[in-house]
Coordinates of C-alpha atoms and ligand atoms in Angstrom, one line a residue:
A220 CA -14.3 23.3 2.0
V221 CA -17.9 22.0 1.9
T222 CA -20.0 24.7 3.6
R223 CA -23.7 25.7 3.8
T224 CA -25.6 28.8 2.8
F225 CA -29.2 30.0 3.2
S226 CA -31.4 30.7 0.2
I227 CA -34.9 32.2 -0.3
I228 CA -37.0 31.7 -3.4
K229 CA -38.9 34.9 -3.3
P230 CA -42.7 35.6 -3.9
D231 CA -42.2 36.8 -7.5
A232 CA -40.7 33.4 -8.3
T233 CA -43.2 31.2 -6.4
R234 CA -46.0 33.2 -8.0
R235 CA -44.7 32.4 -11.5
N236 CA -44.3 28.7 -10.5
L237 CA -40.5 28.9 -10.8
T238 CA -39.6 26.9 -7.6
G239 CA -38.4 24.0 -9.6
A240 CA -36.6 26.0 -12.3
V241 CA -34.7 28.1 -9.7
T242 CA -33.8 25.0 -7.7
K243 CA -32.6 23.3 -10.8
M244 CA -30.2 26.2 -11.5
L245 CA -28.9 25.9 -7.9
E246 CA -28.4 22.2 -8.3
E247 CA -26.7 22.6 -11.6
A248 CA -24.3 25.1 -10.0
G249 CA -23.1 22.3 -7.6
L250 CA -25.3 23.0 -4.6
R251 CA -27.4 20.4 -2.8
V252 CA -30.7 21.2 -1.1
V253 CA -30.3 19.8 2.4
A254 CA -33.4 21.5 3.8
S255 CA -36.4 23.1 2.2
K256 CA -39.8 24.4 3.2
R257 CA -42.5 26.6 1.7
I258 CA -43.8 29.2 4.1
K259 CA -45.6 32.5 4.3
M260 CA -43.3 34.9 6.1
S261 CA -45.0 36.9 8.8
E262 CA -44.5 40.7 9.0
D263 CA -42.5 40.2 12.2
Q264 CA -40.2 37.5 10.6
A265 CA -39.6 39.7 7.5
K266 CA -38.8 42.8 9.6
K267 CA -36.4 40.8 11.8
F268 CA -34.8 39.0 8.9
Y269 CA -34.1 42.3 7.1
E270 CA -33.3 44.3 10.2
V271 CA -29.9 45.3 8.8
H272 CA -31.8 47.2 6.1
S273 CA -34.2 48.9 8.5
E274 CA -32.8 52.4 7.9
R275 CA -32.9 52.0 4.1
P276 CA -35.6 53.8 2.1
F277 CA -36.8 50.5 0.6
Y278 CA -37.2 48.6 3.9
G279 CA -41.0 49.0 4.2
E280 CA -41.5 47.9 0.6
L281 CA -39.1 45.0 1.0
V282 CA -41.0 43.7 4.0
D283 CA -44.4 44.1 2.2
F284 CA -43.0 42.3 -0.8
M285 CA -41.5 39.4 1.2
T286 CA -44.8 38.9 2.9
S287 CA -46.9 39.2 -0.3
G288 CA -46.9 35.5 -1.1
P289 CA -45.2 32.2 -0.3
V290 CA -41.5 31.8 -0.2
V291 CA -39.3 28.7 -0.2
V292 CA -36.5 28.8 2.3
Q293 CA -33.6 26.4 1.8
V294 CA -30.3 25.3 3.2
L295 CA -27.8 24.7 0.4
E296 CA -24.6 22.7 0.8
G297 CA -21.6 22.6 -1.5
E298 CA -18.0 23.5 -2.0
D299 CA -17.7 27.2 -1.0
A300 CA -21.5 27.4 -0.8
V301 CA -21.9 31.1 -0.1
K302 CA -19.8 32.2 -3.1
R303 CA -21.1 29.5 -5.4
N304 CA -24.7 30.6 -4.6
R305 CA -23.9 34.3 -5.0
D306 CA -22.3 33.5 -8.4
V307 CA -25.3 31.6 -9.7
M308 CA -27.7 34.2 -8.3
G309 CA -26.0 37.1 -10.1
A310 CA -26.1 40.8 -9.2
T311 CA -28.9 42.1 -6.9
N312 CA -30.2 44.3 -9.7
P313 CA -31.1 42.0 -12.6
A314 CA -30.1 44.8 -15.0
D315 CA -26.5 44.3 -13.8
A316 CA -26.6 40.5 -13.6
E317 CA -24.6 38.3 -15.9
E318 CA -26.1 36.1 -18.6
G319 CA -26.9 32.6 -17.3
T320 CA -27.5 33.7 -13.7
I321 CA -30.9 33.2 -11.9
R322 CA -31.6 36.9 -11.6
K323 CA -30.7 37.6 -15.2
T324 CA -33.0 34.8 -16.3
Y325 CA -35.9 35.3 -13.9
A326 CA -35.8 38.5 -11.8
E327 CA -38.4 41.2 -12.5
S328 CA -36.7 44.1 -10.7
I329 CA -34.2 44.9 -8.0
E330 CA -36.9 44.3 -5.4
A331 CA -38.6 41.3 -7.1
N332 CA -35.3 39.7 -7.7
S333 CA -36.4 36.0 -7.3
V334 CA -33.8 34.9 -4.8
H335 CA -31.9 35.8 -1.6
G336 CA -28.6 34.3 -0.7
S337 CA -26.4 34.8 2.4
D338 CA -23.4 37.1 1.9
S339 CA -21.0 35.5 4.4
D340 CA -20.5 32.2 6.3
E341 CA -21.4 34.0 9.5
N342 CA -24.7 35.4 8.1
A343 CA -25.4 32.0 6.6
A344 CA -25.2 30.4 10.0
N345 CA -27.5 33.0 11.5
E346 CA -30.0 32.9 8.7
I347 CA -30.2 29.1 8.8
D348 CA -30.8 29.2 12.5
F349 CA -33.5 31.9 12.0
F350 CA -35.7 29.5 9.9
F351 CA -34.6 26.0 10.6
S352 CA -34.2 23.7 13.5
K353 CA -31.3 21.2 13.5
D354 CA -33.6 18.2 12.8
E355 CA -35.0 19.8 9.6
I356 CA -31.5 19.8 8.0
V357 CA -30.5 16.4 6.5
G358 CA -27.1 16.5 5.0
Ligands
CMP11 P1 -31.6 40.5 -0.7 O1 -30.4 39.7 -1.1 O2 -32.8 39.7 -0.3 O3 -31.3 41.5 0.4 C1 -32.0 42.7 0.6 C2 -32.9 43.0 -0.5 O4 -33.4 44.3 -0.7 C3 -32.3 42.7 -1.9 O5 -32.1 41.3 -2.0 C4 -33.2 43.4 -2.8 O6 -34.3 42.5 -3.2 C5 -33.7 44.5 -2.0 N1 -33.2 45.8 -2.4 C6 -31.9 46.1 -2.5 N2 -31.7 47.3 -3.0 C7 -33.0 47.8 -3.2 C8 -33.5 49.0 -3.8 N3 -32.7 50.0 -4.1 N4 -34.8 49.1 -3.9 C9 -35.6 48.1 -3.6 N5 -35.2 46.9 -3.1 C10 -33.9 46.8 -2.9

């Protein structure tokens, strides 16, 4: 089925001017950008977005990193969008990511790993709602 997922192009990628290169890989994987905006995440937004990781040792660093520069938040649409996006992103740790994936190609480290993607349809819906209003999404 055609579904939607939520994506973030992270500060390490925007800093290296890779917004287009990353988006091209998403598009070539069969995903369509139906909403997109470049924002600077506030500390409150980052803390709330990553709340599930709040007990992890890397939480503070993760929030600092995600607020360290601009990010591009996107809604992606396609056949099985969550899985399709996770496949093209590759493993969280670029050292484990397969050849041809975004993280293998561009990520600097497990933290500066260039992209975020929702891990389930339910989280995708929540994450899309967190950053976008209905009128900002044009399918
Ligand atoms: P993301 O998909 O955005 O979700 C949580 C993020 O935490 C993850 O990508 C990584 O960038 C980051 N992360 C996961 N594990 C670690 C770790 N061990 N050290 C630092 N950052 C991590």
